[in-house]
Coordinates of C-alpha atoms and ligand atoms in Angstrom, one line a residue:
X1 CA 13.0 49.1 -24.0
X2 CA 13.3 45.4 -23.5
X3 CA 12.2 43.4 -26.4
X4 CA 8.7 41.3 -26.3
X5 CA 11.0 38.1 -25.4
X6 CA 12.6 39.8 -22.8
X7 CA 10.0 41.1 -21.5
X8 CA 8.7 37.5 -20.6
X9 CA 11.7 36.3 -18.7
X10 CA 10.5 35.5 -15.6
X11 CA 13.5 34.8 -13.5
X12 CA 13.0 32.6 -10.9
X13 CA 16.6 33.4 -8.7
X14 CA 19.7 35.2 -8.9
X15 CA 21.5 32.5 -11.0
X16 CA 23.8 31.8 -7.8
X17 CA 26.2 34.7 -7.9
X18 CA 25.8 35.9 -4.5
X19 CA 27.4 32.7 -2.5
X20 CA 28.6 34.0 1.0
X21 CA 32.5 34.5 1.0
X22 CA 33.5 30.8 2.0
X23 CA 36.2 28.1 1.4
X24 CA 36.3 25.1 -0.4
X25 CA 38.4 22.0 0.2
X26 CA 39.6 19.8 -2.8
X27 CA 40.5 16.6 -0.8
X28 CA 42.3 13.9 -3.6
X29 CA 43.7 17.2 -5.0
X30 CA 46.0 15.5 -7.4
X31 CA 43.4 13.4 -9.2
X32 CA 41.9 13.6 -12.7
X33 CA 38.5 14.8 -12.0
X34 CA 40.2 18.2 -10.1
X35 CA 41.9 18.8 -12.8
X36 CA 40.2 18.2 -15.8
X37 CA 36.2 18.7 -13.9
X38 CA 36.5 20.8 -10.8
X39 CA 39.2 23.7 -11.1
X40 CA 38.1 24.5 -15.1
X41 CA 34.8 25.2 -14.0
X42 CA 35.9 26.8 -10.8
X43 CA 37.9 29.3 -13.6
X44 CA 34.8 30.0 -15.5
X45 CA 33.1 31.1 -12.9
X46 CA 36.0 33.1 -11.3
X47 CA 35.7 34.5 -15.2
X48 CA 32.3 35.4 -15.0
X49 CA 32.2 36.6 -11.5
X50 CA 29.8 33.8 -9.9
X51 CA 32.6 33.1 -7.2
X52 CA 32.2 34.6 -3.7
X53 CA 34.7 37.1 -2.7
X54 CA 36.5 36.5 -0.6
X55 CA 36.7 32.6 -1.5
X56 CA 39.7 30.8 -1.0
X57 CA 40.2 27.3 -2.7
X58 CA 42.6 24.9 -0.8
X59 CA 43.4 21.4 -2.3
X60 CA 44.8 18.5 -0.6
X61 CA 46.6 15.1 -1.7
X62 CA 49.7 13.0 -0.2
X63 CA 52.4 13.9 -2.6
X64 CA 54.3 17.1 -2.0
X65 CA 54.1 20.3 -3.6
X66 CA 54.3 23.8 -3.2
X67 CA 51.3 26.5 -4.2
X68 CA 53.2 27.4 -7.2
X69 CA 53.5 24.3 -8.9
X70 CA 50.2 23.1 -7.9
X71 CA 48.8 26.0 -9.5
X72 CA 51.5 25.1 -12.8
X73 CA 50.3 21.5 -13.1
X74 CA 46.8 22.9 -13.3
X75 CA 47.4 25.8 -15.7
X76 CA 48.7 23.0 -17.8
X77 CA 45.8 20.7 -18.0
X78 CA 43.1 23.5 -18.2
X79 CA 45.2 25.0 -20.9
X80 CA 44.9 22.0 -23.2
X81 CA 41.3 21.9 -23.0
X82 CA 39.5 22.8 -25.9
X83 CA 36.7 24.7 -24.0
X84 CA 39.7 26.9 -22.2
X85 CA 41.4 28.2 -25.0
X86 CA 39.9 31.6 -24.7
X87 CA 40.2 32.0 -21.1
X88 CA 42.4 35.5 -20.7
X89 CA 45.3 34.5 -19.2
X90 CA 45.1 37.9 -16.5
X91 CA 41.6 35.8 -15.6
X92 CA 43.4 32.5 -14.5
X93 CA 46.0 34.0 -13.1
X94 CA 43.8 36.1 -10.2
X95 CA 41.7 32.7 -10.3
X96 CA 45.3 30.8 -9.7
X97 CA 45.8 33.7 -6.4
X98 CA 42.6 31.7 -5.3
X99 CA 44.4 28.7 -4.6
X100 CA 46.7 26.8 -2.1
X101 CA 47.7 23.6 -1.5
X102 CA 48.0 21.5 1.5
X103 CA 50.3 18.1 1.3
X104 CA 48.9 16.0 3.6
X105 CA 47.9 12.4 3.4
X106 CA 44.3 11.7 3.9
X107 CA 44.5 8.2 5.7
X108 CA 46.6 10.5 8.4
X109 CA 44.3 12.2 11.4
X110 CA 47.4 14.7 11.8
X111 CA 47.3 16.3 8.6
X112 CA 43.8 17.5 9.5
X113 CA 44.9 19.2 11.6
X114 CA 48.1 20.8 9.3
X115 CA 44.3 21.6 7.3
X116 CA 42.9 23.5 10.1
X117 CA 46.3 25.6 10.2
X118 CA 46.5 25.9 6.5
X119 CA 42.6 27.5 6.4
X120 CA 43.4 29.7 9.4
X121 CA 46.3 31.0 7.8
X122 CA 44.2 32.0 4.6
X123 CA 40.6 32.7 5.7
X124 CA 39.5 34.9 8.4
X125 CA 36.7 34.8 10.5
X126 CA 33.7 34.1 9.7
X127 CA 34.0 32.7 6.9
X128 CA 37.0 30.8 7.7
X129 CA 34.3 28.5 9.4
X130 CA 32.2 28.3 6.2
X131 CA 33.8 25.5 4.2
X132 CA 32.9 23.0 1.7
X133 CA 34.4 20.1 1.4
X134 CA 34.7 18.1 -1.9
X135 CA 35.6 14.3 -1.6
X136 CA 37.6 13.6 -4.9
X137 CA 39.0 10.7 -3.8
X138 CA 38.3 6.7 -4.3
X139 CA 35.3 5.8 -2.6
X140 CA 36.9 3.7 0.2
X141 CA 38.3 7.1 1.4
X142 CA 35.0 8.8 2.0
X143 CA 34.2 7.9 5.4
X144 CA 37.4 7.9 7.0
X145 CA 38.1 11.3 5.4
X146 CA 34.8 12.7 6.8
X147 CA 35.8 11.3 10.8
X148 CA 39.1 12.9 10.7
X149 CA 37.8 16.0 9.1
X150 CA 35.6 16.1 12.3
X151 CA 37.7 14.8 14.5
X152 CA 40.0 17.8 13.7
X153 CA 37.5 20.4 14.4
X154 CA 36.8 21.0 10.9
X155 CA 33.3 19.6 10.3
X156 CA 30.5 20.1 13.1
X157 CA 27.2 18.3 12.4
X158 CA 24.2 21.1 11.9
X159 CA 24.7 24.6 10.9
X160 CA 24.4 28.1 12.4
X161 CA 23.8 31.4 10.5
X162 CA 27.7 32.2 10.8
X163 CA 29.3 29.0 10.0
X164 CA 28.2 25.9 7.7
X165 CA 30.4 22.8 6.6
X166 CA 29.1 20.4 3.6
X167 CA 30.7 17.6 2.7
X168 CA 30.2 17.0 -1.7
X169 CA 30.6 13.3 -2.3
X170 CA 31.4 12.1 -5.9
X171 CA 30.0 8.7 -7.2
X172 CA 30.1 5.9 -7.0
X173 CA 28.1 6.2 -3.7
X174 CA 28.2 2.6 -2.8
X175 CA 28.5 -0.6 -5.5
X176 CA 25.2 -2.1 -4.0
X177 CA 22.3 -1.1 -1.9
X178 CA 23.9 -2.7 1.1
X179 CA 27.1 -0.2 0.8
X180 CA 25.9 2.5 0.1
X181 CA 23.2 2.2 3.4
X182 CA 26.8 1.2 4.9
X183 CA 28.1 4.5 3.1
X184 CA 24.9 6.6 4.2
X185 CA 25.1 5.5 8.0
X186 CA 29.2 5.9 8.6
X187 CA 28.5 9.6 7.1
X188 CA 25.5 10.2 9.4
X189 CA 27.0 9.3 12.4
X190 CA 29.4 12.5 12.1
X191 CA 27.2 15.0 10.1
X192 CA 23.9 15.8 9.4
X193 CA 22.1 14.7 5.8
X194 CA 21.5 18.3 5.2
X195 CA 25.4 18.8 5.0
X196 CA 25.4 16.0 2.4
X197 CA 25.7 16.4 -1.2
X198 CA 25.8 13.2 -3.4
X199 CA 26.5 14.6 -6.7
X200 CA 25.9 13.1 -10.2
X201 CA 26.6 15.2 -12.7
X202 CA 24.0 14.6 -15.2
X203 CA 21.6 16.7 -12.9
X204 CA 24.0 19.9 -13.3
X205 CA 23.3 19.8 -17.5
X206 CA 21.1 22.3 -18.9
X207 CA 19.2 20.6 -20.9
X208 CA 18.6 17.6 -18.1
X209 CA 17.4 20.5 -15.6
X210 CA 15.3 21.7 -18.3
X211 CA 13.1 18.3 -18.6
X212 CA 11.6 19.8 -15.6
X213 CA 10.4 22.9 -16.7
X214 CA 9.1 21.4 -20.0
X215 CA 7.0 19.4 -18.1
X216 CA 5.8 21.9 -15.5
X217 CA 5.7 24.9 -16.9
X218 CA 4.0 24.1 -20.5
X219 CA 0.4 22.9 -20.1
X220 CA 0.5 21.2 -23.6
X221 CA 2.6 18.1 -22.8
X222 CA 1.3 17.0 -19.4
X223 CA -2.0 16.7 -20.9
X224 CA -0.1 13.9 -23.2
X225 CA 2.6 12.3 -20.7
X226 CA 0.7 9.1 -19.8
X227 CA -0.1 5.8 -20.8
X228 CA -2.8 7.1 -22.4
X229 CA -0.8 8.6 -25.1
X230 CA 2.8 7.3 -24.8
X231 CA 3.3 4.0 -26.4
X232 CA 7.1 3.6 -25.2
X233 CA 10.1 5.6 -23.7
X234 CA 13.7 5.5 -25.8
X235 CA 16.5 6.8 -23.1
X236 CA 20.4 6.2 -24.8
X237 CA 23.2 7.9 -23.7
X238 CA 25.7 6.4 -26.2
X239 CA 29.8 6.8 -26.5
X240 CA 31.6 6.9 -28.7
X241 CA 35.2 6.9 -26.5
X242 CA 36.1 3.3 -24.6
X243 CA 37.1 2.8 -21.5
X244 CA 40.9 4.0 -22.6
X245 CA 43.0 4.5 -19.5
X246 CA 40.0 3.8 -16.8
X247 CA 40.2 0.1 -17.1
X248 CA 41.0 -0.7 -13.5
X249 CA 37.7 1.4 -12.3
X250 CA 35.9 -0.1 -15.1
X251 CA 36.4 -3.5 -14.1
X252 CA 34.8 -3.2 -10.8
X253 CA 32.1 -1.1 -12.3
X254 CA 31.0 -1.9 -15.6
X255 CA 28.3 -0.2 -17.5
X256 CA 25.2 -0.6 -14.9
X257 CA 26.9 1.0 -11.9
X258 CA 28.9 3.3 -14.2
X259 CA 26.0 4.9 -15.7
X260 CA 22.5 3.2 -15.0
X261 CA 22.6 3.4 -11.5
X262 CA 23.2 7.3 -11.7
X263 CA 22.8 9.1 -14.8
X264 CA 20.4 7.0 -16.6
X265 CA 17.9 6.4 -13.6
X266 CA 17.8 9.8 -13.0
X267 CA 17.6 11.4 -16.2
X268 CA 14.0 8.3 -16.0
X269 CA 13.0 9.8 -12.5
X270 CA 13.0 13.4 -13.8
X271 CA 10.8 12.1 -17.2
X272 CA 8.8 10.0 -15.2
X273 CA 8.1 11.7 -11.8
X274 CA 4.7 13.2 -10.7
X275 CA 4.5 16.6 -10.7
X276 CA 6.4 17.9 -7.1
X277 CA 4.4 19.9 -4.3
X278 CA 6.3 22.7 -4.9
X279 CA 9.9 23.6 -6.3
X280 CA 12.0 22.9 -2.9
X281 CA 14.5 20.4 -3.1
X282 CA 12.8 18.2 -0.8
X283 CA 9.1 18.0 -2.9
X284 CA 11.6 17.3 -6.1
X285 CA 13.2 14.7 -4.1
X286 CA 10.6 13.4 -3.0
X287 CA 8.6 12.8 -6.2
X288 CA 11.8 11.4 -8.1
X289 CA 12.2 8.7 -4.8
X290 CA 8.7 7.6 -4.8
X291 CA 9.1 7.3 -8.9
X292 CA 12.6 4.9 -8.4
X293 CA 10.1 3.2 -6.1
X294 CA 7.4 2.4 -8.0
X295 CA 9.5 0.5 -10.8
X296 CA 9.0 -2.6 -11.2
X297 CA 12.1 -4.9 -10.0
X298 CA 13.4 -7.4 -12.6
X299 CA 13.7 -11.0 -11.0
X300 CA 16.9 -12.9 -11.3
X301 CA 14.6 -14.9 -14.0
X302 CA 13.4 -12.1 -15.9
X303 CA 16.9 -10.7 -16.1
X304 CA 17.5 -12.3 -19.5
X305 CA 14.8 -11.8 -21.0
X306 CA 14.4 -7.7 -20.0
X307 CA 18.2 -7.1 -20.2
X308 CA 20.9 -7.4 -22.3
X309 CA 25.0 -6.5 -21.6
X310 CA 27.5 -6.3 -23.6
X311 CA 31.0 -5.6 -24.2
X312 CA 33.0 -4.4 -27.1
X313 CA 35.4 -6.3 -29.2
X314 CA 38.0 -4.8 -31.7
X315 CA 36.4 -2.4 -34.2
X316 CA 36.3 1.0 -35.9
X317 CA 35.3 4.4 -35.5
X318 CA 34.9 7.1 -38.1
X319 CA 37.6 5.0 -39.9
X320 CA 40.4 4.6 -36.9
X321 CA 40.7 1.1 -35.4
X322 CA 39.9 0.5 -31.3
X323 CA 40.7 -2.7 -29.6
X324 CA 38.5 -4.7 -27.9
X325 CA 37.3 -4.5 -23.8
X326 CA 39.8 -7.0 -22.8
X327 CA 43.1 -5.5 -25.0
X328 CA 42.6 -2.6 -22.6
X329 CA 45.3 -1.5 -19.7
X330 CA 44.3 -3.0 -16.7
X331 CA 41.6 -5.2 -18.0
X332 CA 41.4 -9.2 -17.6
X333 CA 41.7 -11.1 -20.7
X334 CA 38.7 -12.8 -20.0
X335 CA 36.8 -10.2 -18.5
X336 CA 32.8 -10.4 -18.6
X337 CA 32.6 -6.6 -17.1
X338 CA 29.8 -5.2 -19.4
X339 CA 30.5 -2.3 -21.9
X340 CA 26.9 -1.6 -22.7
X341 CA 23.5 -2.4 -20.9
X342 CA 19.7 -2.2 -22.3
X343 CA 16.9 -2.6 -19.9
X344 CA 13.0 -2.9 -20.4
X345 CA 11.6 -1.6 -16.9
X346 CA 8.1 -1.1 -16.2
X347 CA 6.9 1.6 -13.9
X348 CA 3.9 0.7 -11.7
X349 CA 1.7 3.6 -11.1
X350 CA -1.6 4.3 -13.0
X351 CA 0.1 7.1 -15.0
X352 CA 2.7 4.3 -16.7
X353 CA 1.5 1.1 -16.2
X354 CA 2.2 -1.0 -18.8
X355 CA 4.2 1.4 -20.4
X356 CA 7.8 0.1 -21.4
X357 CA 10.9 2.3 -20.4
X358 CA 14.4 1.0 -22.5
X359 CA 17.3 2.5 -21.4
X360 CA 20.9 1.7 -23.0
X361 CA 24.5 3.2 -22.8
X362 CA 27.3 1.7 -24.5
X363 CA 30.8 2.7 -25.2
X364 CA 32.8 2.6 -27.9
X365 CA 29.5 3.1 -29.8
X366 CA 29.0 5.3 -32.9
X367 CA 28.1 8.7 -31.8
X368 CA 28.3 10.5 -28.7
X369 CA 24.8 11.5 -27.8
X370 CA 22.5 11.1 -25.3
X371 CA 18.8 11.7 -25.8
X372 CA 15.5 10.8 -24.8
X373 CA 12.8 9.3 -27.5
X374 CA 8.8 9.5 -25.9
X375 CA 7.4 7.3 -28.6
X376 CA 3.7 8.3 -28.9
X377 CA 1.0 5.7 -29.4
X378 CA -0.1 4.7 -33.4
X379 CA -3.3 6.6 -34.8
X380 CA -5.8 4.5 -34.8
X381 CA -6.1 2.3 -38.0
X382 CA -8.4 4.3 -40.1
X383 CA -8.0 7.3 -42.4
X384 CA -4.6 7.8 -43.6
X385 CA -3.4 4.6 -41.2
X386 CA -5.7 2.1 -42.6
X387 CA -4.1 3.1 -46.0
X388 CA -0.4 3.4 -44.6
X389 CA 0.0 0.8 -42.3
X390 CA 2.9 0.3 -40.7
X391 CA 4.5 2.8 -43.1
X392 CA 2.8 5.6 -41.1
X393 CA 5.4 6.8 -38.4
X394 CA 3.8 7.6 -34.8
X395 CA 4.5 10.7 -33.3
X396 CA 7.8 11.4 -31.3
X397 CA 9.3 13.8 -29.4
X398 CA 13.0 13.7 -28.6
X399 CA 14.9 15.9 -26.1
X400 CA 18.2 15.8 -27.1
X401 CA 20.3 16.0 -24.2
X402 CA 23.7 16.3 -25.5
X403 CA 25.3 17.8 -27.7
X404 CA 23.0 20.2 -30.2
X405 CA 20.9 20.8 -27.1
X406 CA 17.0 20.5 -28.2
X407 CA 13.7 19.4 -28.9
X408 CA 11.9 17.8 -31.3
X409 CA 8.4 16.7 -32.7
X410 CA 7.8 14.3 -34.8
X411 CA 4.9 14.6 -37.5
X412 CA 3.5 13.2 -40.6
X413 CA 3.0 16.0 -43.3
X414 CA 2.0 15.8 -47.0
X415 CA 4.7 16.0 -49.4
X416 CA 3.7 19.2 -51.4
X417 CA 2.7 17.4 -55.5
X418 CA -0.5 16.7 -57.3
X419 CA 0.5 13.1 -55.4
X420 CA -0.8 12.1 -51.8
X421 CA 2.1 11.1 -50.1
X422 CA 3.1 11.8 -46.7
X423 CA 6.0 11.6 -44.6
X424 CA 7.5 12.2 -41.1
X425 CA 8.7 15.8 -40.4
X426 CA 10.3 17.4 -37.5
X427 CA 9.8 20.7 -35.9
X428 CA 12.9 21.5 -34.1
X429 CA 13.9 23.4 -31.3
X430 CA 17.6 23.6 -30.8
X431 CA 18.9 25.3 -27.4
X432 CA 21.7 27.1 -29.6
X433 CA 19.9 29.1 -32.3
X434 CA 17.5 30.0 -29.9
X435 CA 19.6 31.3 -26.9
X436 CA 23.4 31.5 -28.6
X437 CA 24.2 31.9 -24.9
X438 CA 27.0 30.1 -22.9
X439 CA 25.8 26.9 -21.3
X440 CA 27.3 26.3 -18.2
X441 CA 29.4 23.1 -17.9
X442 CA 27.0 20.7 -15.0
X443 CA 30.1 21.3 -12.7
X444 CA 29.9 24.9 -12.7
X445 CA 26.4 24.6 -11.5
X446 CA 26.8 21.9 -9.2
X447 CA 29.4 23.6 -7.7
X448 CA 27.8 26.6 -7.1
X449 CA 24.8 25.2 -5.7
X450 CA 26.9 23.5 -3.0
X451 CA 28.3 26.8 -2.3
X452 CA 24.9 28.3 -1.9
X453 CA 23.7 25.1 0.3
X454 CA 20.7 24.4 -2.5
X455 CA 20.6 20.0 -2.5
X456 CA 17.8 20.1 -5.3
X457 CA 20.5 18.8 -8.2
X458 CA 21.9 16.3 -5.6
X459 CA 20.8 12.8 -4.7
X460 CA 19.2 12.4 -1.2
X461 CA 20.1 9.7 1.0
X462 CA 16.8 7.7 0.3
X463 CA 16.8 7.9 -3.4
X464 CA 20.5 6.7 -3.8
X465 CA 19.3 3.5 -2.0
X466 CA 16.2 2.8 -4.1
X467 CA 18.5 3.4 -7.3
X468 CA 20.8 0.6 -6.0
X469 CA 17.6 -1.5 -5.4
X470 CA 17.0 -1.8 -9.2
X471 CA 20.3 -2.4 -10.3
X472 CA 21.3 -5.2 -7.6
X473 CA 19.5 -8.0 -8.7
X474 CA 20.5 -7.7 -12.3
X475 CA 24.1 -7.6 -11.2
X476 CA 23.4 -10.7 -8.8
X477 CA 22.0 -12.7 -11.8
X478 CA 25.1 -12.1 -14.0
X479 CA 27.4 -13.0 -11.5
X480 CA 29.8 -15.7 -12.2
X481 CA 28.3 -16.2 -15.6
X482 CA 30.9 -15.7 -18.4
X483 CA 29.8 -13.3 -21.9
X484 CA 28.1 -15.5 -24.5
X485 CA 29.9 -14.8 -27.8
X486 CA 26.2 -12.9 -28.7
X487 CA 27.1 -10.4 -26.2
X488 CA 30.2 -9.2 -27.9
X489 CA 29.7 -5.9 -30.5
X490 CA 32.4 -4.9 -32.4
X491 CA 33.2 -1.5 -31.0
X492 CA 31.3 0.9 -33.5
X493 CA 28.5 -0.8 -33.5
X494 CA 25.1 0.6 -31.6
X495 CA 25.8 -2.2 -29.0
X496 CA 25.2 -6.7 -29.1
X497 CA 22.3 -7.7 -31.6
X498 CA 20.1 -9.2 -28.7
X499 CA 20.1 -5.4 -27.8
X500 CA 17.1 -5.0 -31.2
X501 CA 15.6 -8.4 -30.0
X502 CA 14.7 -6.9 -26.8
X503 CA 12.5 -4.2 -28.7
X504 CA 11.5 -6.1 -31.7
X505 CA 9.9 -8.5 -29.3
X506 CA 7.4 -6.5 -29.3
X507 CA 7.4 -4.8 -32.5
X508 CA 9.0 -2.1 -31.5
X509 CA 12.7 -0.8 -32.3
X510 CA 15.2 1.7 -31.2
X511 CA 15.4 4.9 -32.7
X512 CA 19.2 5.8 -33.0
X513 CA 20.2 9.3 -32.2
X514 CA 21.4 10.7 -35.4
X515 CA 25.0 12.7 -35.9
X516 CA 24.7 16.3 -35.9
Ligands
BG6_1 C1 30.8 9.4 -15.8 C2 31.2 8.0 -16.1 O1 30.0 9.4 -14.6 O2 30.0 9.9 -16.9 C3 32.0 7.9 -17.4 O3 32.0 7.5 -15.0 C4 31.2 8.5 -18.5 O4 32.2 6.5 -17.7 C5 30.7 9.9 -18.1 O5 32.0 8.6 -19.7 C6 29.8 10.5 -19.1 O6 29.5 11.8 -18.8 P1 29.2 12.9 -20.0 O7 29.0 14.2 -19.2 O8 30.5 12.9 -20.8 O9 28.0 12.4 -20.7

C-alpha cells in the first residue's frame, strides 16, 4: 500500500525518460565543458536509463583522434570526478559504445559534410534525421557553425513528425545587447527559434526549478510575496574558487556578464515574476521577459551609487594562500576586470515598487553558496518591538540554492526561563533529509529536455536581449575607468567594503550565507 506521502505525489510528467531514439552532436568536442559537464551527465543518465535507445552520441573537434581514444581521454576525466566514483565501470563502458568521434575542423564547410557521412554510418533512418546539436565551442563559432551545418544538409529550419534538428547554444550569448540581437538574427536566418535552445545552467538545478513550485503551488506565500510584506530581496551566489586557469575568458567577461547577466537575473526573474498563464514554456517565458522588463535601468550616473565591483587581491582561504586577480595566467597586471559585483535594482510594477533587489557574486569569496534571503518587513513598533527595537530580528525566509538544498523561516521565539527573552529561530527544510534521493546534476536535465524538445529551462530569444539591456549601461559607465584601491578585497573576504555601504545606506545589511 503506498504510504500517506506517496500517496500525494502528484506527478506532473514522465520525468523525461521516453526521448525518441535520436543523435546528438558534441561540436568543440575536445573542450572542458564536454568533458567535465556534458559526457558525465550523459553517463548518469545512460546509468539510470533516461537515454533514448537507440541514441548515438557523436563529438566533433579539429585535432585528430580515433573513437577509442576519444572515449579514453574521457574515461579519464569522468573518472577523477568525485561524483563518478561509483559509476560501475560495465555502465560506462556500454555508455562509451554510445560514442564516436568525428575530426573535423569546424571553420571548414567540408567537414560537414565528413559529419553527414559519419551520422549515416551510425544512425539509421529515421532517427538518423533527429539530431541535436550542442555548440561547445567559443562563441565567435556559433553562427558560422550553424550555416555550414545547414549548408551541409544537416539542419532544416522547422520540424516534421519524423525528423527534428535543435541547435543548444552555451553562454555567453552575446557580450552586449547589440551582439547578442546580432547573435539572435545570424541564427534566425537559417533556423527557426523553436529549434533554439540558449541554455544557462542555473535553470537545470533543482532547487532553482523548485522556486517555482513554491510560489505556485503553496497558497501561503503568494499571499506574502509583495511590497506589502517584503521589506528587501538578498540574492548571493558566492565562490569560494578564483578564476584559476580561466583568466583569458575572464578578462573579457568579468563578473557582470559571467554571472549577472545569466544566472543571477534569472534566478530574480523566477523570484520576481507574476504568476504564468499556464505551465507551457512560452507563459513562463513570457512572465520572466515582461519581469526583466519592468526593472528599473541604472543610469550611467546612478551606476556608483547602486553598484559596486570588485576584484580580489592576494588572500586566504580556510588557511591556504591565493593570489590576487592580476597574479593569475592570462590576466593583465593592471587589469580592472571585476571579480565581484553588487547591485541595488528596483523593479517597477505595483507588486515591487519600491522594493530593493541586491544581487552579489564574488569569487574567491568565503564559502561556496548561493542563496536567496526575502527580508520581511519589521513588526510594527509596539508590543515586543517597541521594547526590542532594533534588537528584534524581522522575519526571513531563505531558499538555499546550493549546496544543503532548502528552506528556511526565520522567527522570533521565547527562550524557554522564568526570563522574557526572545530570539530568532529557524524552521528548516532541507531537500536532503526530506527526499535522500539523487538530485540530478542541471546538465542532466537540460540535456534531456533538449532531447525531448521542452524550451521551458532555456532562455528565449526576447528575454536574453532584455537581460543584456540591464547590464549594458553599467558596463558602459565603468569603461575606461581604472579600480579605485576601495574596490580591491583580499580574496577571502565577502567582497570590497563599499559592497555593506550600499545596504547600510539604508539601514539595511547583508545577511551572509552561513557554512554548512
Ligand atoms: C558559470 C561561470 O556559468 O557558472 C563560472 O562561467 C561559475 O564562472 C559557474 O563558476 C558557477 O556555476 P555553479 O553551478 O558552480 O554555481
Amino acid at each position: 500500500m503506498a504510504s500517506a506521502d506517496e500517496s500525494l505525489v502528484c506527478q506532473l510528467d514522465d520525468g523525461r525518460t521516453a526521448a525518441e531514439p535520436c543523435v546528438l552532436v558534441i561540436l568543440g568536442a575536445s573542450g572542458d565543458l564536454t568533458a567535465r559537464k556534458l559526457i558525465p551527465a550523459l553517463s548518469r543518465l545512460h546509468d539510470r536509463g533516461a537515454l533514448p535507445a537507440p541514441f548515438q552520441i557523436v563529438g566533433m573537434a579539429r585535432r585528430t583522434k580515433s573513437d577509442e581514444a576519444w572515449r579514453a581521454e574521457l574515461r579519464e576525466t569522468v573518472a577523477a570526478l568525485p561524483a563518478h566514483s561509483s559509476l560501475p565501470a560495465a555502465s560506462w563502458d556500454s555508455f562509451a559504445a554510445r560514442l564516436s568521434y568525428c575530426t573535423g575542423d569546424l571553420t571548414d564547410p567540408a567537414a560537414f559534410g565528413r559529419l553527414a557521412s559519419h551520422i549515416r554510418e551510425r544512425a539509421q533512418m529515421p532517427w538518423a534525421r533527429r539530431i541535436l546539436f550542442y555548440l561547445a565551442t567559443s562563441p565567435s563559432q556559433f553562427s558560422p557553425i550553424v550555416e555550414n551545418l545547414c549548408r551541409a544538409g544537416l539542419l532544416e529550419r522547422g520540424r516534421s513528425p519524423e525528423a527534428w534538428q535543435r541547435v543548444v547554444v552555451e553562454k555567453p550569448f552575446g557580450h552586449d545587447r547589440p551582439s547578442a540581437a546580432t547573435l539572435n538574427a545570424e541564427l534566425l536566418r537559417f533556423i527557426d527559434e523553436t529549434q533554439i535552445f540558449r541554455i544557462d545552467h542555473y535553470l537545470g538545478k533543482e532547487t532553482v526549478q523548485n522556486i517555482l513550485m513554491f510560489r505556485f503551488s503553496n497558497a501561503i506565500f503568494e499571499q506574502i510575496w509583495s511590497r506589502e510584506s517584503i521589506d528587501h530581496v538578498q540574492i548571493t551566489v558566492s565562490e569560494k574558487a578564483g578564476v584559476g586557469p580561466r583568466g583569458g575568458y575572464y578578462e573579457e567577461a568579468g563578473a557582470l556578464r559571467d554571472m549577472v547577466q545569466n544566472h543571477l537575473l534569472q534566478v530574480l526573474a523566477l523570484i520576481a515574476m507574476e504568476p504564468p498563464v499556464s505551465l507551457d514554456a512560452e507563459a513562463i517565458r513570457d512572465e520572466k521577459t515582461k519581469l526583466l522588463r519592468s526593472i528599473r535601468r541604472i543610469p550611467p550616473a546612478a551606476v556608483a551609487r547602486q553598484v559596486v565591483r570588485g576584484q580580489y587581491a592576494a588572500g586566504a582561504i580556510d588557511g591556504q594562500a591565493r593570489p590576487a586577480y592580476r597574479q593569475e595566467p592570462r590576466v593583465a597586471p593592471d587589469s580592472s576586470v571585476e571579480t565581484y559585483v553588487a547591485i541595488e535594482l528596483f523593479i517597477d510594477t505595483w507588486r515591487w515598487a519600491d522594493v530593493p533587489f541586491y544581487l552579489r557574486t564574488g569569487k574567491n569569496l568565503p564559502l561556496n553558496a548561493s542563496e536567496v534571503r526575502i527580508q520581511f518587513r519589521a513588526p510594527p513598533r509596539v508590543l515586543f518591538a517597541a521594547q526590542c527595537g532594533p534588537l528584534l530580528d524581522a522575519n526571513a525566509f531563505t531558499l538555499r540554492l546550493q549546496p544543503d538544498e532548502g528552506i528556511s523561516l526565520r522567527f522570533n521565539g521565547k527562550i524557554p526561563g522564568t526570563a522574557l527573552r526572545l530570539r530568532p529561530v529557524r524552521m528548516h527544510f532541507s531537500y536532503h533529509t526530506e527526499f535522500q534521493a539523487y538530485t540530478p546534476e542541471a546538465y542532466e536535465r537540460l540535456l534531456l529536455d533538449a532531447l525531448a524538445g521542452d524550451a521551458t529551462l532555456f532562455i528565449r530569444r526576447d528575454e536574453v536581449e532584455a537581460a543584456w539591456a540591464i547590464v549594458d549601461p553599467i558596463r558602459a559607465a565603468w569603461n575606461g575607468i581604472p579600480l579605485a584601491d576601495a574596490e580591491f578585497y583580499p580574496a577571502g573576504a565577502w567582497g570590497p567594503r563599499a559592497a555593506e555601504e550600499l545596504l547600510a545606506r539604508q539601514g539595511r545589511a547583508w545577511r551572509n550565507p552561513q557554512p554548512v
